[in-house]
Coordinates of N, CA and C in Angstrom, one line a residue:
X1 N 0.8 -1.1 -0.2 CA -0.1 0.2 0.1 C 0.9 1.4 -0.2
X2 N 1.9 1.1 1.0 CA 2.7 2.3 1.1 C 3.6 2.7 -0.5
X3 N 4.0 1.6 -1.4 CA 4.5 1.9 -2.7 C 3.5 2.4 -3.6
X4 N 2.3 1.9 -3.5 CA 1.1 2.3 -4.4 C 0.9 3.7 -3.9
X5 N 0.7 4.0 -2.8 CA 0.7 5.6 -2.3 C 1.7 6.5 -3.0
X6 N 2.9 6.1 -2.6 CA 4.0 6.7 -3.0 C 4.0 6.9 -4.6
X7 N 3.7 5.9 -5.6 CA 3.7 6.0 -6.8 C 2.7 7.2 -7.3
X8 N 1.3 6.7 -6.6 CA 0.2 8.1 -6.8 C 0.4 9.4 -6.4
X9 N 1.5 9.6 -5.5 CA 1.6 11.1 -5.3 C 2.6 11.5 -6.5
X10 N 3.5 10.6 -6.8 CA 4.6 11.1 -7.9 C 3.8 11.3 -9.3
X11 N 2.9 10.3 -9.3 CA 2.0 10.7 -10.6 C 1.4 12.1 -10.8
X12 N 0.8 12.4 -9.5 CA -0.1 13.3 -9.4 C 0.8 14.5 -9.7
X13 N 2.2 14.6 -8.8 CA 3.1 15.7 -9.0 C 3.7 15.8 -10.3
X14 N 3.8 14.7 -11.1 CA 4.2 14.9 -12.5 C 3.1 15.9 -13.0
X15 N 1.8 15.2 -12.8 CA 0.7 15.7 -13.8 C 0.6 17.2 -13.5
X16 N 0.7 17.6 -12.2 CA 0.3 19.0 -11.9 C 1.6 19.8 -12.5
X17 N 2.8 19.0 -12.4 CA 4.1 19.8 -12.9 C 3.8 20.2 -14.7
X18 N 3.3 19.1 -15.4 CA 3.2 19.2 -16.7 C 2.0 20.2 -16.8
X19 N 1.0 20.1 -16.3 CA -0.2 21.3 -16.5 C 0.2 22.5 -16.2
X20 N 0.9 22.9 -15.3 CA 1.7 24.3 -14.9 C 2.4 24.6 -16.1
X21 N 3.3 23.8 -16.5 CA 4.4 24.0 -17.6 C 3.5 24.4 -18.8
X22 N 2.5 23.7 -19.2 CA 1.9 24.0 -20.3 C 1.1 25.4 -20.4
X23 N 0.6 25.7 -19.0 CA 0.2 27.2 -18.7 C 1.2 28.3 -19.1
X24 N 2.4 28.0 -18.5 CA 3.3 29.3 -18.8 C 3.9 29.0 -20.2
X25 N 3.6 28.0 -20.9 CA 4.2 28.0 -22.2 C 3.3 29.0 -22.8
X26 N 2.1 29.2 -22.6 CA 1.4 30.1 -23.5 C 1.2 31.5 -22.6
X27 N 1.5 31.4 -21.5 CA 1.7 32.7 -20.6 C 2.9 32.9 -19.9
X28 N 3.4 34.0 -20.2 CA 5.0 34.2 -19.7 C 5.1 34.1 -18.5
X29 N 6.0 33.4 -18.1 CA 6.4 33.1 -16.6 C 7.5 34.4 -16.3
X30 N 7.7 34.5 -15.0 CA 8.6 35.5 -14.6 C 10.0 35.0 -14.5
X31 N 10.2 33.6 -14.3 CA 11.3 33.0 -13.6 C 11.4 31.8 -14.6
X32 N 12.5 31.2 -14.9 CA 12.9 29.7 -15.4 C 14.2 29.1 -14.9
X33 N 14.2 28.1 -14.6 CA 15.7 27.3 -13.9 C 16.1 26.9 -15.1
X34 N 17.6 27.4 -15.2 CA 18.4 26.8 -16.2 C 18.8 25.4 -16.2
X35 N 18.5 24.9 -15.2 CA 18.9 23.5 -15.1 C 17.8 22.5 -15.5
X36 N 16.5 22.7 -14.8 CA 15.5 21.5 -15.3 C 14.4 22.5 -16.1
X37 N 14.7 23.9 -16.1 CA 13.8 24.5 -17.1 C 12.3 24.6 -16.6
X38 N 12.1 24.8 -15.3 CA 10.7 24.7 -14.5 C 10.4 26.2 -14.8
X39 N 9.4 26.4 -15.1 CA 8.7 27.7 -15.3 C 7.9 28.2 -14.2
X40 N 8.0 29.4 -13.7 CA 6.8 29.8 -12.6 C 7.1 31.4 -12.5
X41 N 6.0 31.9 -11.6 CA 6.1 33.2 -11.4 C 7.1 33.9 -10.3
X42 N 7.6 32.7 -9.4 CA 8.5 33.1 -8.6 C 9.0 31.6 -8.0
X43 N 10.3 31.8 -7.4 CA 11.1 30.7 -6.9 C 10.8 30.6 -5.3
X44 N 11.2 29.6 -4.5 CA 10.9 29.5 -3.1 C 12.1 30.3 -2.6
X45 N 11.9 30.7 -1.1 CA 13.1 31.5 -0.5 C 13.8 30.5 0.6
X46 N 15.0 31.0 0.9 CA 15.7 30.3 2.1 C 15.9 31.2 3.0
X47 N 16.8 30.8 3.9 CA 17.1 32.0 4.8 C 18.2 33.0 4.4
X48 N 18.9 32.5 3.2 CA 19.9 33.6 2.9 C 19.3 34.5 1.9
X49 N 18.5 34.2 1.0 CA 17.8 35.1 -0.1 C 16.4 34.8 -0.1
X50 N 15.7 35.7 -0.8 CA 14.2 35.4 -1.2 C 14.1 35.1 -2.8
X51 N 13.3 34.2 -2.8 CA 13.1 33.8 -4.3 C 14.2 33.1 -4.9
X52 N 15.0 32.1 -4.3 CA 16.2 31.7 -4.9 C 16.1 30.2 -5.2
X53 N 15.3 29.3 -4.8 CA 15.2 27.9 -4.9 C 14.2 27.5 -5.8
X54 N 14.6 26.7 -7.0 CA 13.7 26.4 -7.8 C 13.0 24.9 -7.1
X55 N 11.5 25.5 -7.3 CA 10.5 24.4 -6.5 C 10.7 23.0 -7.0
X56 N 11.3 22.8 -8.1 CA 11.0 21.6 -9.0 C 12.4 20.8 -8.6
X57 N 13.4 21.3 -8.7 CA 15.0 20.4 -8.7 C 15.7 21.0 -7.5
X58 N 15.2 22.1 -7.0 CA 15.7 22.5 -5.6 C 17.0 23.1 -6.0
X59 N 17.4 23.5 -7.3 CA 18.8 24.2 -7.5 C 18.7 25.4 -6.8
X60 N 19.9 26.1 -6.4 CA 20.1 27.2 -5.9 C 20.6 28.4 -6.8
X61 N 21.0 29.3 -6.3 CA 21.7 30.6 -7.2 C 23.1 30.1 -7.6
X62 N 23.8 29.2 -6.7 CA 25.2 28.9 -7.0 C 25.1 27.8 -8.1
X63 N 24.2 26.8 -7.9 CA 24.2 25.8 -9.1 C 23.6 26.5 -10.3
X64 N 22.9 27.4 -10.4 CA 22.3 28.0 -11.4 C 23.5 29.0 -12.2
X65 N 24.1 29.5 -11.4 CA 25.4 30.4 -11.8 C 26.4 29.5 -12.5
X66 N 26.6 28.3 -11.9 CA 27.7 27.4 -12.6 C 27.1 26.8 -13.7
X67 N 25.8 26.4 -13.8 CA 25.1 26.0 -15.2 C 25.3 27.3 -16.2
X68 N 25.1 28.3 -15.9 CA 25.2 29.5 -16.5 C 26.7 29.6 -17.2
X69 N 27.6 29.6 -16.3 CA 29.0 29.5 -16.6 C 29.5 28.4 -17.6
X70 N 29.3 27.4 -17.3 CA 29.6 26.3 -18.2 C 28.7 26.5 -19.4
X71 N 27.6 27.0 -19.6 CA 26.9 27.2 -21.0 C 27.2 28.3 -21.6
X72 N 27.8 29.6 -21.1 CA 28.1 30.7 -21.9 C 29.3 31.3 -21.7
X73 N 30.4 30.9 -20.9 CA 31.6 31.2 -20.9 C 32.5 30.2 -21.7
X74 N 33.2 30.8 -22.9 CA 33.7 29.9 -23.8 C 34.9 29.2 -23.2
X75 N 35.5 29.9 -22.3 CA 36.7 29.4 -21.6 C 36.4 28.2 -20.7
X76 N 35.2 28.4 -20.0 CA 35.0 27.3 -18.9 C 33.6 26.6 -19.5
X77 N 33.7 26.4 -20.6 CA 32.3 25.8 -21.1 C 32.6 24.2 -20.8
X78 N 31.5 23.4 -21.0 CA 31.2 22.0 -20.9 C 32.1 21.4 -21.9
X79 N 32.4 21.9 -22.9 CA 33.1 21.3 -24.3 C 34.6 21.5 -23.6
X80 N 35.0 22.7 -22.9 CA 36.3 22.8 -22.6 C 36.8 21.8 -21.1
X81 N 35.8 21.8 -20.3 CA 36.3 21.4 -18.8 C 35.6 20.4 -18.4
X82 N 34.6 20.0 -19.1 CA 33.8 18.7 -18.5 C 33.7 17.5 -19.5
X83 N 33.4 17.9 -21.0 CA 33.2 16.7 -21.8 C 34.3 15.8 -21.9
X84 N 34.2 14.4 -21.8 CA 35.3 13.6 -22.1 C 36.5 13.9 -20.9
X85 N 36.1 14.4 -19.6 CA 37.2 14.8 -18.7 C 36.9 13.7 -17.6
X86 N 38.1 13.6 -16.5 CA 37.8 13.1 -15.3 C 37.3 13.8 -14.2
X87 N 36.0 13.9 -13.6 CA 35.5 14.8 -12.9 C 35.4 14.1 -11.4
X88 N 35.7 15.0 -10.5 CA 35.6 14.7 -9.2 C 34.4 15.7 -8.5
X89 N 33.4 15.5 -8.0 CA 32.5 16.4 -7.6 C 31.9 16.2 -6.0
X90 N 32.4 17.2 -5.3 CA 32.2 17.3 -4.1 C 30.7 17.7 -3.7
X91 N 30.2 17.0 -2.6 CA 28.9 17.3 -2.3 C 27.9 17.5 -3.6
X92 N 27.5 16.5 -4.1 CA 27.0 16.9 -5.4 C 25.5 17.2 -5.6
X93 N 25.2 18.3 -6.2 CA 24.0 18.8 -6.7 C 23.2 17.7 -7.5
X94 N 22.2 17.3 -7.0 CA 21.8 16.1 -7.8 C 21.3 16.5 -9.3
X95 N 20.6 17.7 -9.4 CA 19.9 17.9 -10.8 C 21.2 18.3 -11.7
X96 N 22.4 19.2 -11.3 CA 23.1 19.3 -12.1 C 24.4 18.4 -12.2
X97 N 24.3 17.6 -11.3 CA 25.3 16.3 -11.4 C 25.0 15.4 -12.5
X98 N 23.7 15.3 -12.6 CA 23.2 14.4 -13.7 C 23.8 15.0 -15.0
X99 N 23.8 16.1 -15.0 CA 23.9 16.9 -16.5 C 25.5 16.5 -16.6
X100 N 26.3 16.8 -15.7 CA 27.9 16.7 -15.8 C 28.3 15.2 -15.9
X101 N 27.6 14.2 -15.4 CA 27.8 12.9 -15.3 C 27.7 12.3 -16.7
X102 N 26.4 13.0 -17.5 CA 26.2 12.6 -19.0 C 27.5 12.9 -19.9
X103 N 28.2 14.1 -19.6 CA 29.3 14.7 -20.6 C 30.4 14.3 -20.2
X104 N 30.8 13.8 -18.9 CA 32.2 13.3 -18.4 C 32.6 12.1 -19.0
X105 N 33.9 11.7 -19.1 CA 34.5 10.6 -19.2 C 34.3 9.8 -17.9
X106 N 34.8 10.5 -16.9 CA 34.8 9.6 -15.5 C 34.0 10.6 -14.7
X107 N 33.1 10.0 -14.0 CA 32.4 11.1 -12.8 C 32.3 10.2 -11.5
X108 N 33.0 11.1 -10.6 CA 33.1 10.6 -9.2 C 32.5 11.6 -8.3
X109 N 31.9 11.0 -7.2 CA 31.4 11.9 -6.5 C 32.2 11.8 -4.9
X110 N 32.2 12.7 -4.0 CA 32.7 12.8 -2.8 C 32.1 13.5 -1.9
X111 N 32.0 13.2 -0.5 CA 31.7 13.8 0.7 C 32.3 13.3 1.7
X112 N 32.2 14.2 3.0 CA 32.6 13.7 4.2 C 31.3 13.7 5.1
X113 N 31.0 12.4 5.4 CA 29.8 12.1 6.0 C 29.7 12.6 7.2
X114 N 28.5 13.4 7.7 CA 28.4 13.9 9.0 C 27.0 13.7 9.6
X115 N 26.8 13.5 10.8 CA 25.6 13.2 11.3 C 24.7 14.4 11.0
X116 N 23.5 13.6 10.8 CA 22.5 14.9 10.6 C 22.1 15.1 8.9
X117 N 23.1 14.6 8.1 CA 23.0 14.7 6.6 C 22.5 13.3 6.1
X118 N 21.9 13.3 5.0 CA 21.8 11.9 4.4 C 22.5 11.8 2.9
X119 N 23.2 10.8 2.7 CA 23.9 10.7 1.7 C 23.6 9.5 0.6
X120 N 23.7 9.8 -0.8 CA 23.5 8.6 -1.6 C 24.0 8.7 -2.9
X121 N 24.7 7.6 -3.3 CA 25.4 7.6 -4.4 C 26.7 8.4 -4.4
X122 N 27.4 8.2 -3.3 CA 28.9 8.9 -3.0 C 29.9 7.7 -3.1
X123 N 31.0 8.2 -4.1 CA 32.0 7.3 -4.3 C 33.0 7.3 -3.5
X124 N 33.3 8.5 -2.8 CA 34.5 8.9 -1.7 C 33.9 9.4 -0.5
X125 N 33.8 8.7 0.5 CA 33.6 9.4 1.9 C 35.1 9.8 2.3
X126 N 35.3 11.1 2.1 CA 36.6 11.6 2.1 C 36.5 13.1 2.7
X127 N 37.7 13.4 3.4 CA 37.7 14.9 3.8 C 38.6 15.3 2.9
X128 N 38.0 16.7 2.3 CA 38.8 17.3 0.9 C 40.1 17.9 1.5
X129 N 40.4 18.0 2.7 CA 41.7 18.2 3.1 C 42.8 17.1 3.4
X130 N 42.4 16.1 3.4 CA 43.1 14.7 3.3 C 42.6 13.7 2.4
X131 N 43.1 13.8 1.1 CA 42.7 13.0 0.1 C 43.7 12.1 0.0
X132 N 44.3 11.2 0.9 CA 45.7 10.4 0.5 C 45.1 9.3 -0.6
X133 N 43.9 8.9 -0.6 CA 43.4 7.9 -1.5 C 43.6 8.1 -2.8
X134 N 43.4 9.3 -3.2 CA 43.5 9.9 -4.5 C 44.9 10.2 -4.9
X135 N 45.5 9.6 -6.0 CA 47.0 10.0 -6.5 C 47.1 11.2 -7.0
X136 N 48.2 11.9 -7.1 CA 48.5 13.3 -7.6 C 48.1 13.3 -9.2
X137 N 47.6 14.1 -9.6 CA 47.3 14.5 -10.9 C 46.3 13.7 -11.6
X138 N 45.4 13.4 -10.9 CA 44.4 12.1 -11.4 C 43.2 12.9 -12.2
X139 N 42.8 13.6 -11.5 CA 41.3 14.2 -12.2 C 41.8 15.8 -13.1
X140 N 40.9 15.8 -14.0 CA 40.8 16.8 -14.8 C 40.1 18.2 -14.3
X141 N 39.1 18.0 -13.5 CA 38.4 18.9 -13.0 C 37.7 18.6 -11.7
X142 N 37.9 19.5 -10.7 CA 37.2 19.2 -9.3 C 36.3 20.3 -9.1
X143 N 34.9 19.8 -8.8 CA 33.9 20.8 -8.4 C 33.5 20.9 -6.9
X144 N 33.6 22.0 -6.1 CA 33.3 21.9 -4.7 C 32.5 23.3 -4.6
X145 N 31.2 23.3 -4.6 CA 30.4 24.2 -4.5 C 30.0 24.4 -3.1
X146 N 30.3 25.7 -2.4 CA 30.1 25.8 -0.9 C 30.7 24.5 0.0
X147 N 31.6 24.2 -0.1 CA 32.3 22.9 0.5 C 33.3 23.6 1.8
X148 N 33.9 24.5 1.1 CA 35.3 24.9 2.0 C 34.8 25.4 3.6
X149 N 33.7 26.3 3.5 CA 33.3 26.8 4.8 C 33.0 25.8 6.0
X150 N 32.7 24.8 5.7 CA 32.6 23.5 6.2 C 33.8 22.6 6.9
X151 N 35.0 23.1 6.2 CA 36.1 22.3 6.7 C 37.0 23.0 7.4
X152 N 37.4 22.5 8.5 CA 38.4 23.1 9.6 C 39.8 23.8 8.9
X153 N 40.4 22.8 8.2 CA 41.6 23.0 7.3 C 41.4 23.4 5.8
X154 N 40.8 24.6 5.6 CA 40.3 24.8 4.4 C 41.5 25.3 3.3
X155 N 42.5 25.6 4.0 CA 43.7 25.8 3.1 C 44.4 24.6 2.8
X156 N 44.2 23.7 3.9 CA 45.0 22.3 3.4 C 44.1 21.7 2.3
X157 N 42.6 21.9 2.3 CA 41.7 21.5 1.3 C 41.9 21.9 0.0
X158 N 42.4 23.4 -0.3 CA 42.7 24.1 -1.5 C 43.9 23.3 -1.9
X159 N 45.0 23.0 -1.1 CA 46.3 22.6 -1.6 C 46.0 21.1 -2.0
X160 N 45.1 20.5 -1.4 CA 45.0 18.9 -1.8 C 44.3 18.8 -3.1
X161 N 43.3 19.6 -3.4 CA 42.6 19.9 -4.9 C 43.7 20.3 -5.8
X162 N 44.4 21.0 -5.4 CA 45.4 21.3 -6.4 C 46.6 20.1 -6.8
X163 N 46.8 19.3 -6.0 CA 47.4 18.3 -5.7 C 46.8 17.1 -6.7
X164 N 45.8 16.9 -6.8 CA 45.1 15.8 -7.4 C 44.5 16.2 -8.8
X165 N 44.6 17.5 -9.2 CA 44.5 17.9 -10.4 C 45.7 17.7 -11.5
X166 N 45.4 17.5 -12.5 CA 46.6 17.3 -13.5 C 46.9 18.9 -14.1
X167 N 48.3 18.7 -14.6 CA 48.6 20.0 -15.2 C 47.8 20.9 -16.6
X168 N 47.0 21.8 -16.1 CA 46.3 22.4 -16.7 C 44.8 22.1 -16.6
X169 N 44.3 21.3 -15.3 CA 43.3 21.0 -14.8 C 42.5 22.2 -14.2
X170 N 41.3 21.9 -13.9 CA 40.5 23.2 -13.4 C 39.7 22.6 -12.3
X171 N 39.6 23.8 -11.1 CA 38.8 23.7 -10.1 C 37.7 24.6 -10.1
X172 N 36.5 24.5 -9.8 CA 35.2 25.3 -9.5 C 35.0 25.1 -8.2
X173 N 35.3 26.3 -7.4 CA 35.1 26.6 -5.9 C 33.9 27.8 -6.0
X174 N 33.0 27.5 -5.1 CA 32.3 28.5 -4.6 C 32.1 28.5 -3.2
X175 N 32.0 29.8 -2.5 CA 31.9 29.8 -1.1 C 30.9 31.1 -0.7
X176 N 30.5 31.2 0.5 CA 30.1 32.3 0.9 C 30.5 33.1 1.2
X177 N 30.1 34.4 0.6 CA 31.2 35.7 1.0 C 30.3 36.8 1.4
X178 N 30.7 37.6 2.3 CA 30.2 38.7 2.7 C 30.4 39.9 1.9
X179 N 29.5 40.7 1.5 CA 29.7 41.9 0.7 C 30.7 43.0 1.5
X180 N 31.7 43.5 0.8 CA 32.6 44.5 1.1 C 33.3 43.9 2.4
X181 N 33.5 42.7 2.6 CA 34.4 42.3 3.6 C 35.8 42.0 3.0
X182 N 36.7 42.8 3.4 CA 38.2 42.6 2.8 C 38.7 41.2 3.3
X183 N 38.7 40.8 4.6 CA 39.2 39.5 5.1 C 38.5 38.5 5.7
X184 N 38.5 37.3 5.3 CA 37.6 36.1 5.9 C 37.6 36.3 7.4
X185 N 36.8 36.0 7.9 CA 36.3 35.8 9.4 C 36.1 34.5 9.8
X186 N 37.1 34.1 10.6 CA 37.2 32.7 11.0 C 37.6 32.7 12.6
X187 N 36.5 31.7 13.2 CA 37.0 31.4 14.8 C 36.4 30.0 14.9
X188 N 37.3 29.2 15.0 CA 37.2 27.6 15.2 C 36.7 27.3 16.6
X189 N 36.7 28.2 17.3 CA 36.6 27.9 18.9 C 35.3 28.2 19.1
X190 N 34.2 28.8 18.1 CA 32.9 28.9 17.9 C 32.3 27.7 17.9
X191 N 31.5 26.9 18.8 CA 31.1 26.0 18.4 C 29.4 25.8 18.9
X192 N 28.8 27.0 19.4 CA 27.6 27.2 19.5 C 26.7 27.4 18.0
X193 N 25.9 26.7 17.7 CA 25.3 26.8 16.4 C 24.6 28.1 16.3
X194 N 23.8 28.5 17.2 CA 23.4 30.0 17.1 C 24.3 31.2 16.9
X195 N 25.5 30.9 17.4 CA 26.2 31.9 17.4 C 27.0 32.0 16.1
X196 N 27.3 30.4 15.6 CA 27.9 30.4 14.3 C 27.0 30.9 13.0
X197 N 25.6 30.6 13.4 CA 24.7 31.2 12.4 C 24.7 32.7 12.3
X198 N 24.8 33.5 13.5 CA 24.9 34.9 13.6 C 25.9 35.3 13.0
X199 N 27.3 34.8 13.1 CA 28.5 35.4 12.7 C 28.7 35.0 11.2
X200 N 28.6 33.5 11.0 CA 28.8 33.0 9.6 C 27.8 32.9 8.6
X201 N 26.6 33.0 9.3 CA 25.4 32.8 8.2 C 24.6 31.4 8.2
X202 N 25.4 30.5 8.9 CA 24.8 29.2 9.0 C 25.3 28.4 10.0
X203 N 24.8 27.3 10.8 CA 25.0 27.0 12.2 C 26.4 25.9 11.8
X204 N 26.6 25.2 10.6 CA 27.6 24.6 10.2 C 28.6 24.9 9.6
X205 N 28.6 26.5 9.6 CA 29.7 26.9 8.8 C 30.8 27.6 9.7
X206 N 32.1 27.8 9.5 CA 33.3 27.8 10.4 C 33.8 29.2 10.1
X207 N 33.6 29.7 8.9 CA 33.7 31.0 8.3 C 33.1 31.7 7.5
X208 N 33.2 32.8 7.5 CA 32.5 33.5 6.2 C 33.7 34.3 5.4
X209 N 33.6 34.1 4.1 CA 34.8 34.6 3.4 C 34.5 36.0 2.8
X210 N 35.9 36.6 2.6 CA 36.0 38.1 2.3 C 36.8 37.9 0.8
X211 N 37.2 38.9 0.3 CA 37.6 39.3 -0.8 C 39.2 38.5 -0.9
X212 N 39.8 38.0 0.3 CA 40.7 37.6 0.2 C 41.0 36.0 -0.1
X213 N 39.9 35.7 -0.6 CA 39.8 34.1 -1.0 C 40.3 34.1 -2.3
X214 N 40.4 34.8 -3.0 CA 41.1 34.9 -4.3 C 42.8 34.8 -4.2
X215 N 43.1 35.5 -3.0 CA 44.6 35.3 -2.8 C 44.8 33.9 -2.2
X216 N 44.0 33.4 -1.4 CA 44.2 32.2 -1.0 C 44.5 31.0 -2.2
X217 N 43.7 31.1 -3.0 CA 43.8 30.3 -4.2 C 45.1 30.2 -5.1
X218 N 45.5 31.8 -5.1 CA 46.7 31.9 -6.0 C 48.1 31.5 -5.2
X219 N 47.9 31.6 -3.7 CA 49.0 31.2 -3.0 C 49.1 29.7 -3.2
X220 N 48.1 29.1 -3.2 CA 48.1 27.4 -3.4 C 48.5 27.2 -4.9
X221 N 48.8 28.1 -5.8 CA 49.4 27.8 -7.3 C 48.3 28.1 -8.3
X222 N 47.0 28.0 -7.8 CA 46.1 28.3 -8.9 C 46.1 29.7 -9.6
X223 N 45.7 29.6 -11.0 CA 45.5 30.8 -11.8 C 44.0 31.0 -11.7
X224 N 43.7 32.1 -11.0 CA 42.2 32.6 -10.6 C 41.6 33.4 -11.6
X225 N 40.3 32.9 -11.8 CA 39.3 33.6 -12.6 C 37.9 33.5 -11.8
X226 N 37.6 35.0 -11.4 CA 36.3 34.9 -10.5 C 35.1 35.2 -11.5
X227 N 34.1 34.7 -11.3 CA 32.9 34.8 -12.0 C 31.9 35.4 -11.0
X228 N 31.5 36.4 -11.2 CA 30.2 37.0 -10.6 C 28.9 36.9 -11.1

């Protein structure tokens, strides 16, 4: 009975989605997700921003920005850095991950399992700052969107990513940054969840990045391009 009920809910959800999308095909929508192409008058909100979450695939601003970069920036296009390449994707976003996996030669996922989170289809249960199980210069591209703010030794994580990338490889990093903040704010002694949320924006964040993130990457050896 539970399986039948679950299947019924899925059928209803798909039917409502199709009807809604037919409606927006004829009546112009205000927004459209560039990953799943869901059309609507507005997206859902989260604690960081209003109207930023796609109601259908749950993509956020950072994922849609990455999709736009891979689609429209010639130097960082799917063809140049994803297609037929060996990809390591940290904390993979399901909707975008499926697209990347179809284009990649080899697609591996990674995360560092923590209590309170659910994980599925993860190839490496690994700390980004200690990836000894991965040999030097193995991957062509590493993707880590909003990962480093959770990592105690984030500078070590940046160095480890540099180590496992082949010469000429690419890394895609995104981090939460505060506007007009010159230097990253970090205090690992803060363990209270409410205090972390107040200072860093989220209870499991260890820092909020400033404009010096660019320099951190350069010091590790990366040639850096910032996409705003």
